XYZ file of C-alpha atoms in Angstrom:
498
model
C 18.122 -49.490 -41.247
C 19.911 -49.293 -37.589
C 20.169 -45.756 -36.587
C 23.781 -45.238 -36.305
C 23.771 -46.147 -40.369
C 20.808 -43.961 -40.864
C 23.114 -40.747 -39.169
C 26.199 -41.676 -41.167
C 24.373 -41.344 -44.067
C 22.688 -38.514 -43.476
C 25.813 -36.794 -42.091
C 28.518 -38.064 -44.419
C 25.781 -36.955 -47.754
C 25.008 -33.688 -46.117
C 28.376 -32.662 -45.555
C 29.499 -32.345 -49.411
C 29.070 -29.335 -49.447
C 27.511 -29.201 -53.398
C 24.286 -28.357 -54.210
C 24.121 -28.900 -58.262
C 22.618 -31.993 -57.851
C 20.137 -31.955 -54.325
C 16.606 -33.326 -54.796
C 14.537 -35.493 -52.739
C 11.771 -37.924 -53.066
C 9.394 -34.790 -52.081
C 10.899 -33.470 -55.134
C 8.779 -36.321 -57.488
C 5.075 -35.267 -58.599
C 2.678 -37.645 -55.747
C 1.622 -40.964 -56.830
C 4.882 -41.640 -58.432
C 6.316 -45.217 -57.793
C 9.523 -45.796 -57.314
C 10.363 -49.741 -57.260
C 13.080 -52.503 -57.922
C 12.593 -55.711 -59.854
C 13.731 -58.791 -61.514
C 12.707 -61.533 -63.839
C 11.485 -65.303 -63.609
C 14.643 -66.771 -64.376
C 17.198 -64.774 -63.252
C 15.390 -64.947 -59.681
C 13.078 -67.897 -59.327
C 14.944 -70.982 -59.700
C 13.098 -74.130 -58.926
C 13.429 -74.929 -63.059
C 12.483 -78.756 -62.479
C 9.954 -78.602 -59.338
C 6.753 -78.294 -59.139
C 5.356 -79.123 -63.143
C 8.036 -76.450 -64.720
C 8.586 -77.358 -67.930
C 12.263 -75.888 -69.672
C 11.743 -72.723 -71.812
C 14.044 -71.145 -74.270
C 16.085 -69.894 -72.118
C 17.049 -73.470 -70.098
C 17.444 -74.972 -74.000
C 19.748 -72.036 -74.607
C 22.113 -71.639 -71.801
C 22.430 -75.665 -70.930
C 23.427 -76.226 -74.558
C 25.839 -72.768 -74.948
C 27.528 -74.502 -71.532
C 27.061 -71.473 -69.694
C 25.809 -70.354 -66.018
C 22.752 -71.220 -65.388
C 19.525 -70.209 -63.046
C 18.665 -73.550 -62.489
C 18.704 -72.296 -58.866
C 20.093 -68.768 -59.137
C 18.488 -66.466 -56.205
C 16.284 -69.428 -55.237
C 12.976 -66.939 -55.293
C 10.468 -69.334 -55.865
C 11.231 -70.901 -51.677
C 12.352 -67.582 -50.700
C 9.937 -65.081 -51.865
C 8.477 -64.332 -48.514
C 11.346 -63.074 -47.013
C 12.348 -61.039 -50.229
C 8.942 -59.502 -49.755
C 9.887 -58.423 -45.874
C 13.426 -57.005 -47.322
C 11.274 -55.275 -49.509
C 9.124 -53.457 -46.909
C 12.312 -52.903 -45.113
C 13.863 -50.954 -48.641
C 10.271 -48.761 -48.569
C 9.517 -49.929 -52.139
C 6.460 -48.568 -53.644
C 6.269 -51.192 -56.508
C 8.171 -54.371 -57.358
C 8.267 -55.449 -60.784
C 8.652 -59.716 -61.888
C 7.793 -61.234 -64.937
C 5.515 -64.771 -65.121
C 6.667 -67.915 -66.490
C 4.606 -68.916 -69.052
C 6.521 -72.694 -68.408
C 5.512 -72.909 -64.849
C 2.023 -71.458 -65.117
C 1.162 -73.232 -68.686
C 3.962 -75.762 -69.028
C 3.647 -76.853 -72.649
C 2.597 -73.523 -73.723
C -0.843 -73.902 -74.109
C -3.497 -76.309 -72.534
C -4.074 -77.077 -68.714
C -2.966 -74.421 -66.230
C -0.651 -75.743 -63.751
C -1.895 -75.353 -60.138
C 1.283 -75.477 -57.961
C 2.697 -72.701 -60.734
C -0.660 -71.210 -60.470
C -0.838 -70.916 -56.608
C 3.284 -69.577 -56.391
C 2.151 -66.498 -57.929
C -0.780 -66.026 -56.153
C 0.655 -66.348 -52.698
C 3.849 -64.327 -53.736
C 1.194 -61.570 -55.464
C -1.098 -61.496 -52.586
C 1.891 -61.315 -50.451
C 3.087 -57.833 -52.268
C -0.528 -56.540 -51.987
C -0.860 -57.142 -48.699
C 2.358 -55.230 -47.447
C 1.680 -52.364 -49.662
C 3.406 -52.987 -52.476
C 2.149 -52.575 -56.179
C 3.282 -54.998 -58.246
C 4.123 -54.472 -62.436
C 3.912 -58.032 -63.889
C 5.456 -58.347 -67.293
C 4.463 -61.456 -68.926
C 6.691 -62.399 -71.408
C 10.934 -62.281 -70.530
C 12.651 -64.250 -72.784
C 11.385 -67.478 -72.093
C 8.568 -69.184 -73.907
C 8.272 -72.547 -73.530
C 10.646 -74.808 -75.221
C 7.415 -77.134 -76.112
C 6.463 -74.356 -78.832
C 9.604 -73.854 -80.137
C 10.011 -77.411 -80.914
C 6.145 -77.585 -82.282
C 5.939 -74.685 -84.820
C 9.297 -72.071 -84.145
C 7.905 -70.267 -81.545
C 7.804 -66.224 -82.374
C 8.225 -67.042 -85.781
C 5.195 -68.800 -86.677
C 1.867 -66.398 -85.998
C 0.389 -69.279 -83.705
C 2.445 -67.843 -81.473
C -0.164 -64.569 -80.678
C -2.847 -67.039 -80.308
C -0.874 -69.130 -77.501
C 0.474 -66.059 -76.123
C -3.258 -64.324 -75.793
C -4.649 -67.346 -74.182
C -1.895 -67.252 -71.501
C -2.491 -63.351 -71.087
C -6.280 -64.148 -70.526
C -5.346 -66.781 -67.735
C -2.941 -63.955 -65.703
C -5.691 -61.326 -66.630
C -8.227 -63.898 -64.908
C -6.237 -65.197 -62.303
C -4.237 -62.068 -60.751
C -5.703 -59.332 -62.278
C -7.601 -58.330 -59.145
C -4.314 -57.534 -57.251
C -2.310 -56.310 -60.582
C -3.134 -52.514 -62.287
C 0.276 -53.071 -63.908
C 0.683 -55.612 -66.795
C 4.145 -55.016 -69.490
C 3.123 -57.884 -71.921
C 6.496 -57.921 -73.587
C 9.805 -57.081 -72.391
C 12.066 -55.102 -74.753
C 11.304 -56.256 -77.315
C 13.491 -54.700 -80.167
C 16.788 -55.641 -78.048
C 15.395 -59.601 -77.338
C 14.503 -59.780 -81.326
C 17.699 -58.300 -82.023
C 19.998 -60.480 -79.488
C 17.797 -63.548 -80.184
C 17.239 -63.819 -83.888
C 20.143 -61.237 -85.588
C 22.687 -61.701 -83.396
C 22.391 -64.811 -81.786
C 23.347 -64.037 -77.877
C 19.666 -64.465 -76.778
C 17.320 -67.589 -76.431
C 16.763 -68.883 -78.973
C 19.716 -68.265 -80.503
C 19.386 -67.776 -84.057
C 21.839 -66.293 -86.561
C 23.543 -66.238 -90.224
C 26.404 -67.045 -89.160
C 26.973 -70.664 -88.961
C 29.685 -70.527 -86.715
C 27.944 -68.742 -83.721
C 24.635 -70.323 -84.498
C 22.655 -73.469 -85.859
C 19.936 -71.562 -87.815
C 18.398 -68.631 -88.086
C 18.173 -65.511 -91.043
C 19.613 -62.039 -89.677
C 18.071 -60.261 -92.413
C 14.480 -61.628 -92.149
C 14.182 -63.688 -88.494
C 14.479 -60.084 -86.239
C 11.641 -58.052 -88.422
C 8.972 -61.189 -88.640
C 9.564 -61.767 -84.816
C 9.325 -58.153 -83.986
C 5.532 -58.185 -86.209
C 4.477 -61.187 -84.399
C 5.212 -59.791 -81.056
C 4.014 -56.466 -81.961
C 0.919 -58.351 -82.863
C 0.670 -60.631 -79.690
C 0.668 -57.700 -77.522
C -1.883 -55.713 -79.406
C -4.465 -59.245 -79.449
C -3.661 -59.395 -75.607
C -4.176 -55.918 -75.011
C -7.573 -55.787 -77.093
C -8.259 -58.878 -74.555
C -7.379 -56.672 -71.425
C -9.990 -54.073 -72.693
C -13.095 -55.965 -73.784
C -12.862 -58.516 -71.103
C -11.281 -57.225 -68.084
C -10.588 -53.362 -67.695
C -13.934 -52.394 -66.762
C -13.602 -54.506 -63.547
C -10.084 -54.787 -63.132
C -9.212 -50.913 -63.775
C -5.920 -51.702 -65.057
C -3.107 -50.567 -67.296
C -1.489 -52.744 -70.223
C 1.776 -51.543 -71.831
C 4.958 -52.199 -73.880
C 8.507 -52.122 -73.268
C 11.715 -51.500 -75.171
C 15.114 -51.246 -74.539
C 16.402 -47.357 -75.236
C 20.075 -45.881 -76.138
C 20.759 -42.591 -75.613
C 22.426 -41.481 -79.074
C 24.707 -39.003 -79.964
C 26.876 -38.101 -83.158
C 30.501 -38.853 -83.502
C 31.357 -36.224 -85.412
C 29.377 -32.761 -86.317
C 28.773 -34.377 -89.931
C 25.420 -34.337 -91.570
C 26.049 -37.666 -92.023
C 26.498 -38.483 -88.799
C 23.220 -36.050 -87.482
C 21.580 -38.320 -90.426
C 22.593 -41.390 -88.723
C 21.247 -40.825 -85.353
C 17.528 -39.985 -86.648
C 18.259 -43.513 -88.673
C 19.152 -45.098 -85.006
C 16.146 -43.986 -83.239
C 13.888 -45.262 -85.865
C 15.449 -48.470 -85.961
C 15.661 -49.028 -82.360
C 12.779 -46.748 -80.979
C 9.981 -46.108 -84.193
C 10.698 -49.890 -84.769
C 8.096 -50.783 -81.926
C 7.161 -47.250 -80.912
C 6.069 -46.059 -84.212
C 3.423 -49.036 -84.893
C 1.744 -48.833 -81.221
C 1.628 -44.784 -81.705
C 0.765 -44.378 -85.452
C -0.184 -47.899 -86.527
C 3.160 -48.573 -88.870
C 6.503 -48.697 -89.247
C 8.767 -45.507 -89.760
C 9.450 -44.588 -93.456
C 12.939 -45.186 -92.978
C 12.528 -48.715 -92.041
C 10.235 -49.554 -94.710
C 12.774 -47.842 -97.506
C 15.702 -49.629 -96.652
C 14.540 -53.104 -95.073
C 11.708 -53.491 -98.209
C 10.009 -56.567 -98.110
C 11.773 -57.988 -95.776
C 10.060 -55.864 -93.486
C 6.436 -57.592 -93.158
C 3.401 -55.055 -93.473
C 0.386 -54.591 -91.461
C -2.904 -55.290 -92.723
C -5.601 -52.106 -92.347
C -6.872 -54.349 -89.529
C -3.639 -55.191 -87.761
C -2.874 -51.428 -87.978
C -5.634 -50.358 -86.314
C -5.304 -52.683 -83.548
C -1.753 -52.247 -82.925
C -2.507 -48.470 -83.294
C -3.379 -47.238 -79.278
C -2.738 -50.696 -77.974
C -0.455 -49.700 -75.370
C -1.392 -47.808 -72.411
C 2.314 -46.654 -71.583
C 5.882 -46.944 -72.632
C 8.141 -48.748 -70.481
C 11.308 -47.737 -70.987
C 14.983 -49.685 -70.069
C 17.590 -47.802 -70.161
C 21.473 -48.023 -69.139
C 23.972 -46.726 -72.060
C 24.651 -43.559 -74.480
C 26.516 -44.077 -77.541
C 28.080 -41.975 -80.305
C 27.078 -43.067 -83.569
C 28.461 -43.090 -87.034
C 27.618 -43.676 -90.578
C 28.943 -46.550 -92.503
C 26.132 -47.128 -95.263
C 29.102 -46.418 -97.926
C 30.687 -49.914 -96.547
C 26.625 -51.613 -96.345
C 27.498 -53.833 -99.257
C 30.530 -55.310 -97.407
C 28.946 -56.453 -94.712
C 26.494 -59.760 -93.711
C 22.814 -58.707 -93.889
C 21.306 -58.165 -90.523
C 19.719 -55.851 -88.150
C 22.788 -53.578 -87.640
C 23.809 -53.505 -91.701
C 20.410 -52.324 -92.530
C 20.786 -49.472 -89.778
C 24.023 -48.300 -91.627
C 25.696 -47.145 -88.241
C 29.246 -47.575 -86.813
C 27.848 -47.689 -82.804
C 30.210 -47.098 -80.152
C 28.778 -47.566 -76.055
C 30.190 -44.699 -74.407
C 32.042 -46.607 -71.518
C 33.854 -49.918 -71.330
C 30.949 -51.929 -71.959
C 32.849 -54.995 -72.705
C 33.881 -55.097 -68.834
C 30.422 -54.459 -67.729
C 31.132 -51.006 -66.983
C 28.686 -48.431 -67.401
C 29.702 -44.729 -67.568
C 27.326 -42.488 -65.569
C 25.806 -40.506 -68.639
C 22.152 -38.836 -67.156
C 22.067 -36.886 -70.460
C 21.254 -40.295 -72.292
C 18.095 -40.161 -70.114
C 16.698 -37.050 -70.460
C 17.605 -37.242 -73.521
C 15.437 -40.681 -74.600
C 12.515 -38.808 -72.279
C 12.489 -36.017 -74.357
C 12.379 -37.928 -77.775
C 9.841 -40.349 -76.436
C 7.630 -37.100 -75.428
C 8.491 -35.291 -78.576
C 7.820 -38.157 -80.998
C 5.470 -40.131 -79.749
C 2.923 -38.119 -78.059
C 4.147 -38.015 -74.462
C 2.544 -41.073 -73.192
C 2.598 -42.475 -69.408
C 5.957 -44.128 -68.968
C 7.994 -46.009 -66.322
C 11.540 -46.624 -66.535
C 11.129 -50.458 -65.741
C 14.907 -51.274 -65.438
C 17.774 -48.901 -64.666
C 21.104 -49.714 -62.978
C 24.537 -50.987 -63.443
C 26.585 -54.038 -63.378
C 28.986 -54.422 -60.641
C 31.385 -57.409 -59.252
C 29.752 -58.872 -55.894
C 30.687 -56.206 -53.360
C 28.909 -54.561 -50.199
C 30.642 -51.198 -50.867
C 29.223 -50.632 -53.934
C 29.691 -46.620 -54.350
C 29.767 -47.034 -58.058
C 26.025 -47.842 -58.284
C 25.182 -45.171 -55.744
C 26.947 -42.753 -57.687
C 25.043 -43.688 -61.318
C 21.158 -44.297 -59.468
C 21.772 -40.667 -57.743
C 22.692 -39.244 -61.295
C 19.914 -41.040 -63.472
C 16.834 -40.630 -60.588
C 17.541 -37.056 -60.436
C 17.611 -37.223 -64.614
C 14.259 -38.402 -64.138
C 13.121 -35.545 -62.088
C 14.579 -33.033 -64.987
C 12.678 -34.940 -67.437
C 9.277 -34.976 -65.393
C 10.333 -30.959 -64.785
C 10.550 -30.348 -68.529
C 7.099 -32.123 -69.259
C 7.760 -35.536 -69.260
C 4.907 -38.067 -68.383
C 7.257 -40.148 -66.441
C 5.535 -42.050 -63.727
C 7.533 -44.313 -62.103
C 11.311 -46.130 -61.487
C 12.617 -48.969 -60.974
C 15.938 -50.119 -60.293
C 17.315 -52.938 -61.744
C 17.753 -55.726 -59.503
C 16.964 -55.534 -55.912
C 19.042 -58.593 -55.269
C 22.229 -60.047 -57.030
C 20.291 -62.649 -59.969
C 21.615 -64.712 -62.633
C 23.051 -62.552 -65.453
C 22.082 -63.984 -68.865
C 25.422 -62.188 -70.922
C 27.741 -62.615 -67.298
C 26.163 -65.251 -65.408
C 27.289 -64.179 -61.799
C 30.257 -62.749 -62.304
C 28.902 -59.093 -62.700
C 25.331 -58.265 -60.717
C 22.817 -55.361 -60.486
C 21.823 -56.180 -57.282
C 20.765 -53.627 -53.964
C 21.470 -57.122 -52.345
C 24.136 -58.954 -52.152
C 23.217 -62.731 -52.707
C 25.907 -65.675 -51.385
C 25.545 -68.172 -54.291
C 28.234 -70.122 -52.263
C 25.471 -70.269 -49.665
C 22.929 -73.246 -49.925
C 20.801 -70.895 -47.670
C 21.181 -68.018 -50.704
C 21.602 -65.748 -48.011
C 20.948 -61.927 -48.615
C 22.546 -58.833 -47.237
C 22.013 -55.400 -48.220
C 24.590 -53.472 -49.715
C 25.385 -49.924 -49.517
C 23.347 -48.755 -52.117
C 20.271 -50.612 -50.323
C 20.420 -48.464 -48.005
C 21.322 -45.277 -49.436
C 17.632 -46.476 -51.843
C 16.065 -46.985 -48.786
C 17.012 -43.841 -46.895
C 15.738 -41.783 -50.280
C 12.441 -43.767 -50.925
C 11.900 -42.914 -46.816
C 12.664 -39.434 -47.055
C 15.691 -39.476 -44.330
C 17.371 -37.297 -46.134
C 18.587 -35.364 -49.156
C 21.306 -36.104 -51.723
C 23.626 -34.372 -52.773
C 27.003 -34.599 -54.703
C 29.531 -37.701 -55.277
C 31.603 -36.427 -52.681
C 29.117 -37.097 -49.974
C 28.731 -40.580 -51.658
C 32.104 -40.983 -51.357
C 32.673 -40.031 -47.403
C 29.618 -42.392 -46.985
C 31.750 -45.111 -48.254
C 34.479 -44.233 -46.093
C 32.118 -44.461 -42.872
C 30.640 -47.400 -43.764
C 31.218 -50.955 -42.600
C 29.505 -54.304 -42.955
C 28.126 -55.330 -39.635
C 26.718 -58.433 -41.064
């Protein structure tokens, strides 16, 4: 950061005048990591080079018509100089996920050595500058080869192929990585993908939105099988490799931060019913070993039961929580109107569930309750483990000034911080993206990005925006932040010199 930027900053935030919301990065416990991230197909590219073989989520967005990251960010030739911006930001950690496709094209079978030596060089790269990197394995996008052989997540070969790709990252990286999320999010990817239809692969009731698929069975059999897979690669992790390695295997899921529409009982009722769908779903087995009594009551035998043995190995199998979080929402009861509606995910919750904001335009409204308030439930609930908020962040159109996003990091980090204050074992954040990526549900209209990405540009050149810097100025300590206003005056000083 050039110094004059550096003052304006510091001068335009310290002049606010508020204090309700002034922490720093001295404020955090030491040894906590704050990062950025992105995934293997929003960022990479490349899709055809090298022995990449199409996964799930080629099939599904080539045959929906939609935007593509065939080449999105082009990471996979640019990756050294997104490491160097990365130094530059003062990141701690950087999290990516691995594609299975490009390290074990067909799923399962020889390792491929150009995929092979991409993450290497782009690991050792991270390690070498200082920077800790969280690999999550698994990010939508098996390879298309098993979903054509046997159904992919549906069919329990799929824990086998998925441990034996675990063991080769384990082997092959697992000196450099402490940090392994085996799957990411999973209750909102079996959801989109197999109730709902809007993820790879796609499946649905509904015959007009999709070509196959059972709402009311596909989501809770996925959900087992990947519950499963991670436990089977996590026992791997432990009897194999922890000893040497020293390092940490854990789970993600996507998190809402829920609140009643009304005072009514019913309504109370129907936010504990939320969280154990969308939290005790996944959280629930890895803590106690099953799923939540609610779950089993009303989805019955649809809902697929753990043997004594799969219990007990699901049971402790992650080593923390990693949480994603972006929206609040008010919830209401509508089991009286169950009957009426096509089985699924949603119709076995029984909840009417409204996103506070204008979600439909990509908007998110800057609610920090909703995380302290998932923090506290996750502690409460489920034993406080270790967790990371692995994404947090919020869409935006393309745009340098991007005081919106300043505006809802400042509020969420320093959510964080209350959480961690109030006993939270909260360990580390990441904000999701560092650059401008492929957006699976907006393609590249809307972006996450600290860095603004020229997709016009063969060159995919970056440049930061504002709220690079104001991240950068925090991680380094140049100064303190305070209220909106001071965000707001640093808008006003601030032009693009690039």
């Amino acid at each position: 950061m050039n110094k004059i930027l550096m003052v304006t900053i510091f001068l335009a935030l310290a002049s606010s005048g508020g204090c309700g919301n002034v922490y720093s990065r001295k404020d955090f416990p030491k040894g906590f990591s704050f990062g950025a991230g992105a995934s293997a197909y929003q960022w990479e590219g490349a899709v055809d080079e090298d022995g990449r073989k199409p996964s799930v989520w080629d099939t599904f967005v080539h045959s929906h018509n939609q935007d593509n990251g065939d080449i999105t960010s082009d990471g996979y030739h640019k990756y050294k100089e997104d490491v160097q911006l990365m130094v530059e930001t003062g990141l701690d950690a950087y999290r990516f996920s691995i594609s299975w496709s490009r390290l074990i094209p067909n799923g399962r079978g020889p390792v491929n050595p150009k995929g092979l030596q991409f993450y290497k060089n782009f690991i050792e790269l991270l390690v070498n500058h200082g920077i800790q990197p969280h690999v999550t394995l698994y990010h939508y996008d098996h390879p298309q080869y098993l979903e054509n052989e046997y159904g992919g997540w549906l069919n329990r070969k799929s824990i086998e192929d998925f441990t034996a790709y675990a063991d080769v990252c384990f082997r092959e990286f697992g000196n450099h990585v402490k940090f392994w999320t085996t799957i990411n999010e999973a209750n909102i990817y079996t959801i989109g993908g197999y109730s709902d239809g809007l993820l790879p692969p796609g499946h649905c009731s509904s015959r007009s939105k999709c070509s196959s698929g059972n709402s009311s069975t596909e989501p809770y059999i996925v959900g087992h099988n990947l519950l499963l897979a991670h436990a089977s690669a996590s026992r791997l992790y432990k009897q194999k490799y922890k000893d040497i390695q020293g390092g940490s295997v854990g789970f993600s899921v996507f998190t809402i931060g829920f609140t009643p529409s009304t005072s009514s009982t019913n309504d109370e009722i129907a936010v504990q019913r939320a969280k154990a769908f969308i939290f005790g779903w996944m959280l629930g087995p890895l803590t106690y070993g099953d799923y939540p009594d609610e779950m089993k009551r009303i989805v019955g035998s649809r809902l697929p039961v753990f043997t004594e043995e799969e219990s007990a190995l699901v049971k402790g199998s992650s080593d923390f929580v990693g949480v994603i979080h972006y929206l609040a929402a008010s919830v209401t009861s509508v089991t009286h109107v169950k009957s009426q509606r096509d089985p699924g995910f949603f119709t076995d919750m029984g909840i009417s569930m409204k996103v506070i904001g204008n979600y439909t335009s990509f908007h998110y409204a800057i609610v920090p309750w909703a995380m302290e308030a998932v923090l506290e439930y996750i502690k409460e609930s489920y034993g406080n483990p270790p967790v990371y908020i692995l994404e947090n962040g919020t869409p935006m159109k393309q745009n340098l000034q991007d005081t919106p996003r300043i505006e809802f990091l400042h509020a969420y980090i320093g959510a964080v911080l209350n959480s961690i204050t109030n006993g939270s074992d909260t360990r580390g954040y990441f904000v999701l993206s560092f650059m401008d990526l492929y957006e699976l549900l907006s393609g590249y209209e809307y972006s996450f990005g600290l860095y603004f990405v020229n997709f016009s540009d063969p060159h995919r050149k970056r440049t930061p925006k504002l709220s690079a810097h104001w991240y950068s100025a925090f991680l380094k300590d140049n100064t303190t932040f305070l209220g909106s206003q001071g965000i707001a005056q640093l808008q006003s000083n601030f032009s693009s010199p690039y």
